Amino acid sequence: MELVSVSEAQTLMMKCLGRLSVVSLRLAEALGRALAEPVRARDPVPPFDTSAMDGYALRAADTQSAPVLLRVVGTVPAGSVWPSPLGPGEAVRIMTGAPLPEGADAVIEQERVAIEAEALVRIDEPVESGRHVRRAGEDAQAGSVVLQPGTVLYPGAIALAAAAGRGRLAVYRPARVAVITTGDELLEPEEDLVPGKIRNTNRYLLEALIRNEGAEVVESLAAGDDVRALLEAFVRVLPQADMVLTTGGVSVGAFDCVEKALQKCDFQRVFWRVRQRPGKPLLFGLLAGKPFFGLPGNPVSTGVCFDQYVRPALRYMMGMEPLYRPRLRAILEEAFPAKKVGLHTFLRVRWYPRPDGRIGVRPTGPQGSHITHSLARATALAHLPESWGPVSAGTEVEVELWSAAFDSPPER
Ligand code: AMP
Ligand code: MG
């Protein structure tokens, strides 16, 4: 089978995906989910003209010949409504958030007012109409769409939905993902090593990556290199899983069991092997109609393939927009002579703000796909296109920021 490019692989994969079902959740439960409906404001936000200050509501026209004396006819706290229109020469003491009395068109803050007598205040300056007034509908007009479908509900969006008068929202349910690691060499982290064995890194990497995207781990199994055990694992996970991930066993080794097991299943291969590094052996298809990723065995390959393929697939299924992170331009501050023409290379880097205002990036150290440090230290991923050869220091590259954490610029 022909190797495909990174963007061909992503396009082929996206065509195979469907959206998950929609559920109605209370606001308190909706954090991190994607909206499946547009949210409209039930009423204007704010619903009425409101005072932005503790002070005095007045008619701006009355103050144009300041200094003037105004008669204070009462007080309106937040949550109440002043019952009668304000007459000429009158003011109402008003609290922040209280509705502006009818006839009033401005508020003067209480610090700028002199109290002359029991119900008499002196205003020493002309007050302009509209001062310290929050207009009805300034934040949202009644009926207007305040949140679009696809919006991931972070705290600010949840606040806006509450302000718009919605206590429940239609959101996509989280994807249920099954993880199956292959490899007879794998032991669990707490086990003591014996000759020939290593610790299962991918299982925990994938579980963390899945949860990090707001999806759920429905099963996590280690199947060794046994085709029968792998088939049993597929049978076990498929009824509940929306997506199946395996790691290892997809290169061209003699014991590569994933392909052998898939041959015995209802599996439709979409692509196998991508012109990329790390992660060239990546396999994707539909297993019993469900998206299946055969991720390569090396932890860094698994991590990068999850980031570039599984993550956008999960986001699509869970209704989230956008699918991909923005790519920013950055300066690669260290040469990367090992870049091979013909393979899109994902360089794990750390980023920092440069004194010239641009983003600088430096590789995390050795870039071997078995060097877990390169993943653990990375705060961004740099894309070196397929057509590039060795890259010199100072080259502008595209990066995706993985984390808001950044380094200080290095000493020069
Ligand atoms: P494979 O594609 O199965 O030959 O695996 C490629 C490399 O990744 C081998 O060195 C494996 O030992 C290693 N590997 C496979 N699965 C895991 C895992 N779950 N955790 C850590 N290393 C792994
Ligand atoms: Mg293996």
PDB file of C-alpha atoms in Angstrom, residues 19 27 29-37 39 146-161 169-172 211-215 311-312 314-324:
ATOM      1  CA  ARG A  19     -20.747  12.721  15.457  1.00  0.00           C
ATOM      2  CA  LEU A  27     -24.715  24.062  33.340  1.00  0.00           C
ATOM      3  CA  GLU A  29     -22.078  19.468  34.355  1.00  0.00           C
ATOM      4  CA  ALA A  30     -21.336  20.949  30.940  1.00  0.00           C
ATOM      5  CA  LEU A  31     -17.766  22.141  31.498  1.00  0.00           C
ATOM      6  CA  GLY A  32     -15.464  21.055  28.662  1.00  0.00           C
ATOM      7  CA  ARG A  33     -18.252  19.667  26.445  1.00  0.00           C
ATOM      8  CA  ALA A  34     -19.126  21.053  23.008  1.00  0.00           C
ATOM      9  CA  LEU A  35     -22.453  22.706  22.294  1.00  0.00           C
ATOM     10  CA  ALA A  36     -24.765  20.876  19.901  1.00  0.00           C
ATOM     11  CA  GLU A  37     -27.149  23.825  19.470  1.00  0.00           C
ATOM     12  CA  VAL A  39     -27.668  29.372  22.409  1.00  0.00           C
ATOM     13  CA  VAL A 146     -24.575  34.242  21.961  1.00  0.00           C
ATOM     14  CA  LEU A 147     -22.859  30.836  21.556  1.00  0.00           C
ATOM     15  CA  GLN A 148     -22.466  28.871  18.326  1.00  0.00           C
ATOM     16  CA  PRO A 149     -22.704  25.067  18.028  1.00  0.00           C
ATOM     17  CA  GLY A 150     -19.240  23.569  18.354  1.00  0.00           C
ATOM     18  CA  THR A 151     -18.203  25.979  21.104  1.00  0.00           C
ATOM     19  CA  VAL A 152     -16.288  24.163  23.815  1.00  0.00           C
ATOM     20  CA  LEU A 153     -17.843  25.233  27.094  1.00  0.00           C
ATOM     21  CA  TYR A 154     -15.124  26.832  29.154  1.00  0.00           C
ATOM     22  CA  PRO A 155     -16.103  28.861  32.231  1.00  0.00           C
ATOM     23  CA  GLY A 156     -16.676  32.128  30.346  1.00  0.00           C
ATOM     24  CA  ALA A 157     -19.064  30.459  27.890  1.00  0.00           C
ATOM     25  CA  ILE A 158     -20.953  28.835  30.759  1.00  0.00           C
ATOM     26  CA  ALA A 159     -21.327  32.290  32.354  1.00  0.00           C
ATOM     27  CA  LEU A 160     -22.736  33.641  29.083  1.00  0.00           C
ATOM     28  CA  ALA A 161     -25.222  30.762  28.795  1.00  0.00           C
ATOM     29  CA  LEU A 169     -27.601  22.875  27.293  1.00  0.00           C
ATOM     30  CA  ALA A 170     -27.547  20.310  24.491  1.00  0.00           C
ATOM     31  CA  VAL A 171     -23.973  18.991  24.318  1.00  0.00           C
ATOM     32  CA  TYR A 172     -22.242  16.036  22.673  1.00  0.00           C
ATOM     33  CA  ARG A 211      -8.925  12.131  29.386  1.00  0.00           C
ATOM     34  CA  ASN A 212      -7.093  15.329  28.545  1.00  0.00           C
ATOM     35  CA  GLU A 213      -9.370  15.752  25.530  1.00  0.00           C
ATOM     36  CA  GLY A 214     -12.533  15.271  27.572  1.00  0.00           C
ATOM     37  CA  ALA A 215     -13.096  11.703  26.353  1.00  0.00           C
ATOM     38  CA  ARG A 311      -7.141  14.213  18.927  1.00  0.00           C
ATOM     39  CA  PRO A 312      -8.821  15.871  15.912  1.00  0.00           C
ATOM     40  CA  LEU A 314     -12.124  12.817  18.951  1.00  0.00           C
ATOM     41  CA  ARG A 315     -12.850  16.525  18.639  1.00  0.00           C
ATOM     42  CA  TYR A 316     -14.901  15.881  15.508  1.00  0.00           C
ATOM     43  CA  MET A 317     -16.865  13.072  17.145  1.00  0.00           C
ATOM     44  CA  MET A 318     -17.479  15.197  20.239  1.00  0.00           C
ATOM     45  CA  GLY A 319     -18.615  18.164  18.112  1.00  0.00           C
ATOM     46  CA  MET A 320     -15.739  20.456  19.083  1.00  0.00           C
ATOM     47  CA  GLU A 321     -14.458  23.284  16.934  1.00  0.00           C
ATOM     48  CA  PRO A 322     -11.882  23.928  15.686  1.00  0.00           C
ATOM     49  CA  LEU A 323     -10.477  20.447  15.082  1.00  0.00           C
ATOM     50  CA  TYR A 324      -6.851  21.503  14.840  1.00  0.00           C
TER      51      TYR A 324
END
